Short mmCIF file of C-alpha atoms in Angstrom, two decimals:
data_model
loop_
_atom_site.label_atom_id
_atom_site.label_comp_id
_atom_site.label_asym_id
_atom_site.label_seq_id
_atom_site.Cartn_x
_atom_site.Cartn_y
_atom_site.Cartn_z
CA MET Z 908 -16.46 0.75 -26.87
CA LYS Z 909 -19.70 2.50 -27.22
CA PHE Z 910 -22.10 2.09 -29.93
CA ILE Z 911 -26.00 2.66 -30.68
CA HIS Z 912 -28.04 -0.29 -31.87
CA ILE Z 913 -30.96 0.49 -34.10
CA ALA Z 914 -33.26 -1.82 -36.40
CA ASP Z 915 -36.26 -1.91 -38.61
CA LEU Z 916 -36.18 1.77 -40.02
CA HIS Z 917 -38.46 0.71 -42.78
CA LEU Z 918 -37.62 3.62 -44.89
CA GLY Z 919 -40.21 4.34 -47.38
CA LYS Z 920 -43.08 3.00 -45.27
CA TYR Z 921 -46.72 3.89 -45.90
CA VAL Z 922 -49.17 3.67 -43.21
CA HIS Z 923 -52.77 3.72 -44.34
CA GLY Z 924 -51.83 5.34 -47.68
CA TYR Z 925 -49.62 8.13 -46.01
CA SER Z 926 -45.90 8.00 -46.77
CA MET Z 927 -43.72 8.35 -43.52
CA ILE Z 928 -41.29 10.17 -45.66
CA ASP Z 929 -43.59 12.77 -47.23
CA ASN Z 930 -45.08 13.74 -43.95
CA GLN Z 931 -41.58 14.00 -42.67
CA ASP Z 932 -41.88 11.39 -39.79
CA GLN Z 933 -38.86 9.44 -40.88
CA VAL Z 934 -36.84 12.55 -41.73
CA TYR Z 935 -37.31 13.97 -38.44
CA TRP Z 936 -36.27 10.83 -36.68
CA ILE Z 937 -33.12 10.62 -38.48
CA ASP Z 938 -32.17 14.24 -37.78
CA GLU Z 939 -33.19 13.65 -34.02
CA PHE Z 940 -30.88 10.38 -34.21
CA LEU Z 941 -27.91 12.35 -35.62
CA LYS Z 942 -28.13 14.65 -32.60
CA LEU Z 943 -28.15 11.58 -30.33
CA VAL Z 944 -25.08 10.08 -32.06
CA GLU Z 945 -23.23 13.49 -31.57
CA GLU Z 946 -24.29 13.80 -27.82
CA GLU Z 947 -23.25 10.20 -27.05
CA LYS Z 948 -19.87 10.51 -28.87
CA VAL Z 949 -20.42 6.75 -30.05
CA ASP Z 950 -17.73 4.68 -31.91
CA ALA Z 951 -20.28 2.98 -34.18
CA VAL Z 952 -24.00 2.64 -35.17
CA LEU Z 953 -25.23 -0.97 -35.74
CA MET Z 954 -28.38 -1.40 -38.00
CA ALA Z 955 -29.95 -4.76 -37.61
CA GLY Z 956 -31.82 -5.03 -40.76
CA ASP Z 957 -35.04 -3.95 -42.57
CA ILE Z 958 -33.59 -0.63 -43.65
CA TYR Z 959 -36.05 -0.31 -46.36
CA ASP Z 960 -39.72 -1.39 -46.17
CA ARG Z 961 -39.65 -3.39 -49.54
CA SER Z 962 -37.08 -4.97 -51.60
CA ILE Z 963 -37.42 -2.34 -54.29
CA ALA Z 964 -37.28 0.72 -52.36
CA PRO Z 965 -38.75 4.10 -53.78
CA LYS Z 966 -36.34 6.82 -54.64
CA GLU Z 967 -37.26 9.00 -51.88
CA ALA Z 968 -36.10 6.19 -49.32
CA ILE Z 969 -32.91 5.69 -51.23
CA LYS Z 970 -32.14 9.33 -51.01
CA LEU Z 971 -33.02 9.40 -47.40
CA PHE Z 972 -30.81 6.53 -46.53
CA ASP Z 973 -28.07 8.07 -48.59
CA TYR Z 974 -28.41 11.34 -46.35
CA PHE Z 975 -28.35 9.12 -43.33
CA VAL Z 976 -25.36 7.23 -43.75
CA THR Z 977 -23.42 10.14 -45.45
CA SER Z 978 -24.37 12.16 -42.19
CA LEU Z 979 -22.96 9.43 -40.00
CA VAL Z 980 -19.68 9.33 -42.09
CA LYS Z 981 -19.18 13.19 -41.62
CA LEU Z 982 -19.58 12.57 -37.98
CA ASN Z 983 -16.77 10.07 -38.15
CA VAL Z 984 -18.88 7.18 -36.89
CA GLU Z 985 -18.25 3.59 -38.17
CA VAL Z 986 -21.44 2.12 -39.52
CA CYS Z 987 -22.52 -1.63 -39.61
CA ILE Z 988 -25.53 -2.74 -41.53
CA ILE Z 989 -27.11 -5.91 -42.44
CA ALA Z 990 -30.09 -6.79 -44.69
CA GLY Z 991 -33.42 -7.65 -43.12
CA ASN Z 992 -36.25 -10.01 -44.67
CA HIS Z 993 -37.75 -6.75 -46.30
CA ASP Z 994 -34.51 -5.67 -47.96
CA SER Z 995 -32.84 -6.79 -51.22
CA GLY Z 996 -29.54 -7.86 -49.98
CA ALA Z 997 -27.89 -7.24 -53.36
CA ARG Z 998 -29.34 -3.87 -53.73
CA LEU Z 999 -28.45 -2.85 -50.25
CA ALA Z 1000 -24.92 -3.98 -50.38
CA SER Z 1001 -24.18 -2.44 -53.81
CA MET Z 1002 -20.88 -0.54 -53.69
CA SER Z 1003 -20.08 -1.90 -50.41
CA SER Z 1004 -16.46 -2.59 -51.28
CA ILE Z 1005 -15.77 1.18 -51.76
CA LEU Z 1006 -17.90 2.00 -48.91
CA LYS Z 1007 -15.70 0.20 -46.56
CA GLU Z 1008 -13.13 2.86 -47.34
CA HIS Z 1009 -15.28 5.17 -45.44
CA LYS Z 1010 -16.08 2.93 -42.55
CA VAL Z 1011 -19.37 1.79 -43.71
CA HIS Z 1012 -19.84 -2.06 -43.86
CA ILE Z 1013 -23.01 -3.44 -45.51
CA VAL Z 1014 -23.63 -7.18 -45.79
CA GLY Z 1015 -26.59 -8.11 -47.92
CA ASP Z 1016 -26.17 -11.77 -48.34
CA VAL Z 1017 -25.18 -14.81 -46.43
CA THR Z 1018 -21.45 -15.85 -47.03
CA LYS Z 1019 -19.36 -18.83 -46.16
CA GLU Z 1020 -17.19 -16.52 -43.93
CA VAL Z 1021 -19.22 -14.06 -41.83
CA GLU Z 1022 -18.09 -10.62 -42.20
CA LYS Z 1023 -16.17 -9.40 -39.18
CA VAL Z 1024 -15.56 -5.86 -38.08
CA VAL Z 1025 -12.84 -5.13 -35.65
CA PHE Z 1026 -12.75 -2.37 -33.25
CA GLU Z 1027 -10.40 -1.49 -30.77
CA ASP Z 1028 -10.57 0.47 -27.39
CA ALA Z 1029 -8.48 0.68 -24.12
CA TYR Z 1030 -9.38 -2.87 -23.31
CA GLY Z 1031 -8.54 -4.50 -26.50
CA LYS Z 1032 -10.36 -5.74 -29.54
CA VAL Z 1033 -14.17 -5.94 -30.08
CA ASN Z 1034 -15.24 -8.23 -32.93
CA VAL Z 1035 -18.60 -7.36 -34.65
CA TYR Z 1036 -20.06 -10.18 -36.60
CA LEU Z 1037 -22.54 -9.26 -39.41
CA VAL Z 1038 -25.16 -11.86 -40.37
CA PRO Z 1039 -27.97 -10.77 -42.54
CA TYR Z 1040 -31.53 -12.32 -42.58
CA LEU Z 1041 -30.97 -15.99 -43.61
CA PHE Z 1042 -33.05 -18.82 -44.94
CA PRO Z 1043 -31.62 -22.48 -44.27
CA VAL Z 1044 -31.38 -22.76 -48.11
CA ALA Z 1045 -28.89 -19.80 -48.12
CA VAL Z 1046 -26.73 -21.52 -45.63
CA GLU Z 1047 -26.84 -24.69 -47.55
CA GLN Z 1048 -25.68 -22.70 -50.74
CA VAL Z 1049 -22.57 -21.64 -48.93
CA LEU Z 1050 -21.80 -24.54 -46.65
CA GLY Z 1051 -23.29 -27.39 -48.47
CA GLY Z 1052 -25.30 -30.10 -46.41
CA LYS Z 1053 -28.94 -29.96 -45.41
CA TYR Z 1054 -30.59 -27.95 -42.61
CA LYS Z 1055 -34.00 -28.80 -41.21
CA ASP Z 1056 -34.86 -25.44 -39.88
CA TYR Z 1057 -33.44 -21.96 -39.34
CA ASN Z 1058 -32.06 -22.87 -35.95
CA GLU Z 1059 -29.94 -25.69 -37.51
CA ALA Z 1060 -28.66 -23.32 -40.21
CA MET Z 1061 -27.71 -20.53 -38.00
CA LYS Z 1062 -25.99 -23.11 -35.67
CA ALA Z 1063 -23.99 -24.42 -38.61
CA LEU Z 1064 -23.02 -21.23 -40.08
CA LEU Z 1065 -21.60 -19.82 -36.82
CA ASP Z 1066 -19.85 -23.36 -36.01
CA ALA Z 1067 -18.01 -22.75 -39.36
CA GLN Z 1068 -16.57 -19.59 -38.18
CA ASP Z 1069 -13.32 -19.21 -36.31
CA ILE Z 1070 -14.64 -17.26 -33.44
CA ASP Z 1071 -12.67 -16.86 -30.14
CA TYR Z 1072 -15.32 -16.50 -27.65
CA SER Z 1073 -12.60 -15.50 -24.91
CA MET Z 1074 -12.73 -12.09 -26.76
CA ARG Z 1075 -15.38 -9.59 -26.71
CA ASN Z 1076 -17.76 -10.39 -29.70
CA VAL Z 1077 -20.84 -8.72 -30.86
CA MET Z 1078 -23.29 -10.09 -33.33
CA VAL Z 1079 -25.86 -8.19 -35.61
CA SER Z 1080 -28.56 -10.41 -36.65
CA HIS Z 1081 -32.19 -10.13 -38.09
CA GLN Z 1082 -34.07 -13.24 -37.20
CA LEU Z 1083 -37.04 -14.35 -35.08
CA VAL Z 1084 -35.27 -15.47 -31.73
CA THR Z 1085 -37.29 -17.70 -29.45
CA VAL Z 1086 -36.90 -19.02 -25.85
CA MET Z 1087 -37.78 -22.81 -25.83
CA GLY Z 1088 -40.18 -22.16 -28.66
CA ASN Z 1089 -41.78 -19.23 -27.09
CA GLU Z 1090 -41.59 -16.10 -29.26
CA PRO Z 1091 -40.87 -12.60 -28.18
CA GLU Z 1092 -43.65 -9.82 -27.85
CA LYS Z 1093 -44.30 -8.60 -31.19
CA GLY Z 1094 -44.85 -4.98 -32.06
CA GLY Z 1095 -47.89 -5.15 -34.47
CA SER Z 1096 -46.63 -4.73 -38.02
CA GLU Z 1097 -43.91 -7.31 -38.41
CA GLU Z 1098 -43.90 -9.54 -41.42
CA MET Z 1099 -42.69 -13.31 -41.71
CA VAL Z 1100 -43.10 -14.01 -38.04
CA GLY Z 1101 -45.41 -16.26 -36.12
CA GLY Z 1102 -44.02 -19.85 -36.08
CA VAL Z 1103 -41.83 -19.21 -39.07
CA GLY Z 1104 -37.91 -19.26 -38.95
CA GLY Z 1105 -37.57 -19.35 -35.21
CA ILE Z 1106 -33.83 -19.56 -33.74
CA ASP Z 1107 -33.46 -20.61 -30.13
CA VAL Z 1108 -31.72 -18.03 -27.83
CA SER Z 1109 -29.00 -20.47 -26.86
CA VAL Z 1110 -27.35 -20.16 -30.42
CA TYR Z 1111 -26.71 -16.53 -29.49
CA GLU Z 1112 -25.49 -16.93 -25.76
CA PRO Z 1113 -21.73 -17.03 -26.22
CA PHE Z 1114 -21.77 -13.43 -27.74
CA ASP Z 1115 -21.32 -10.50 -25.35
CA TYR Z 1116 -23.92 -8.52 -27.10
CA VAL Z 1117 -26.34 -9.46 -29.57
CA ALA Z 1118 -28.07 -6.63 -31.65
CA LEU Z 1119 -31.31 -7.91 -33.16
CA GLY Z 1120 -33.74 -6.74 -35.67
CA HIS Z 1121 -37.18 -8.17 -36.95
CA ILE Z 1122 -39.36 -7.52 -33.87
CA HIS Z 1123 -40.81 -3.92 -33.46
CA ALA Z 1124 -41.15 -3.91 -29.83
CA SER Z 1125 -38.03 -3.21 -27.99
CA GLN Z 1126 -37.13 -5.96 -25.40
CA LYS Z 1127 -34.45 -8.24 -24.19
CA VAL Z 1128 -34.62 -12.15 -25.14
CA LYS Z 1129 -34.01 -13.98 -22.04
CA TYR Z 1130 -30.68 -12.11 -21.32
CA ASP Z 1131 -29.97 -8.46 -20.95
CA HIS Z 1132 -27.29 -8.68 -23.58
CA ILE Z 1133 -29.49 -10.30 -26.27
CA ARG Z 1134 -31.93 -7.48 -27.42
CA TYR Z 1135 -34.20 -6.13 -30.13
CA ALA Z 1136 -33.82 -2.48 -30.55
CA GLY Z 1137 -37.38 -2.15 -31.78
CA SER Z 1138 -38.57 -0.14 -34.72
CA ASN Z 1139 -37.75 3.60 -34.68
CA LEU Z 1140 -41.36 4.64 -35.05
CA CYS Z 1141 -44.69 3.01 -34.88
CA TYR Z 1142 -45.85 1.27 -38.01
CA HIS Z 1143 -49.22 -0.03 -36.86
CA PHE Z 1144 -51.92 0.95 -34.42
CA ASP Z 1145 -51.02 -1.83 -32.26
CA GLU Z 1146 -47.54 -0.65 -31.82
CA LEU Z 1147 -48.99 2.43 -30.14
CA LYS Z 1148 -49.50 -0.04 -27.25
CA LYS Z 1149 -45.75 -0.66 -27.20
CA PRO Z 1150 -44.17 2.65 -26.18
CA LYS Z 1151 -40.59 1.17 -25.95
CA LYS Z 1152 -38.62 1.56 -29.07
CA GLY Z 1153 -35.11 2.05 -30.21
CA PRO Z 1154 -32.32 3.28 -30.26
CA LEU Z 1155 -30.37 1.43 -27.65
CA VAL Z 1156 -27.03 3.07 -26.44
CA VAL Z 1157 -24.65 0.17 -25.52
CA GLU Z 1158 -21.32 0.38 -23.93
CA ILE Z 1159 -18.87 -2.71 -23.67
#
């Protein structure tokens, strides 16, 4: 199986008063990305959250996202999308039931049973688990119980699933992933990071690949198979110092 991992599109982003859509930056990136999808002949595109820059997205951002996903469907590519902390999960996942018929899977809110999309190649099945940005209280609402922090909440949610780790499993997640309390290198324009919501990388270790969003610098988190794609464009002057950005082409 071959897929492309992207994250943190922040469609509708304004940088110092300039619209990244009006000035065609985000439009250009999407058109170039669609060319990459065709060239690589991938089975799927995984979008790891922060599709929009704010929860109530401007109409031009919604239209651009519609164009993006529709173009991917026309290329016969399966699309897996989760909500990030900038997105409104309910708005992002509207009409998700009918979109599944077109191989577009959007998960906006945390649910008791994590949505799983099953792919199959010459080697068997690949299970892709879609976990949107979560707060501990969101897990408490679906599982019951009390969780002292994000790490405990994510672990409880995954423990509640019937995951066969002898199979090939991929997880799409939008969180701050740490290594023994140490945070990854930030891009420059992330919000809700810096000591808030850290989840230790050990929670993600059993998966064969983890497609992360939230941090704008492209990087691995301890292991090569646990990675932030990074944002598609620079959204802060500090991000000019971090030239590595998504997308990541992954083959399992």
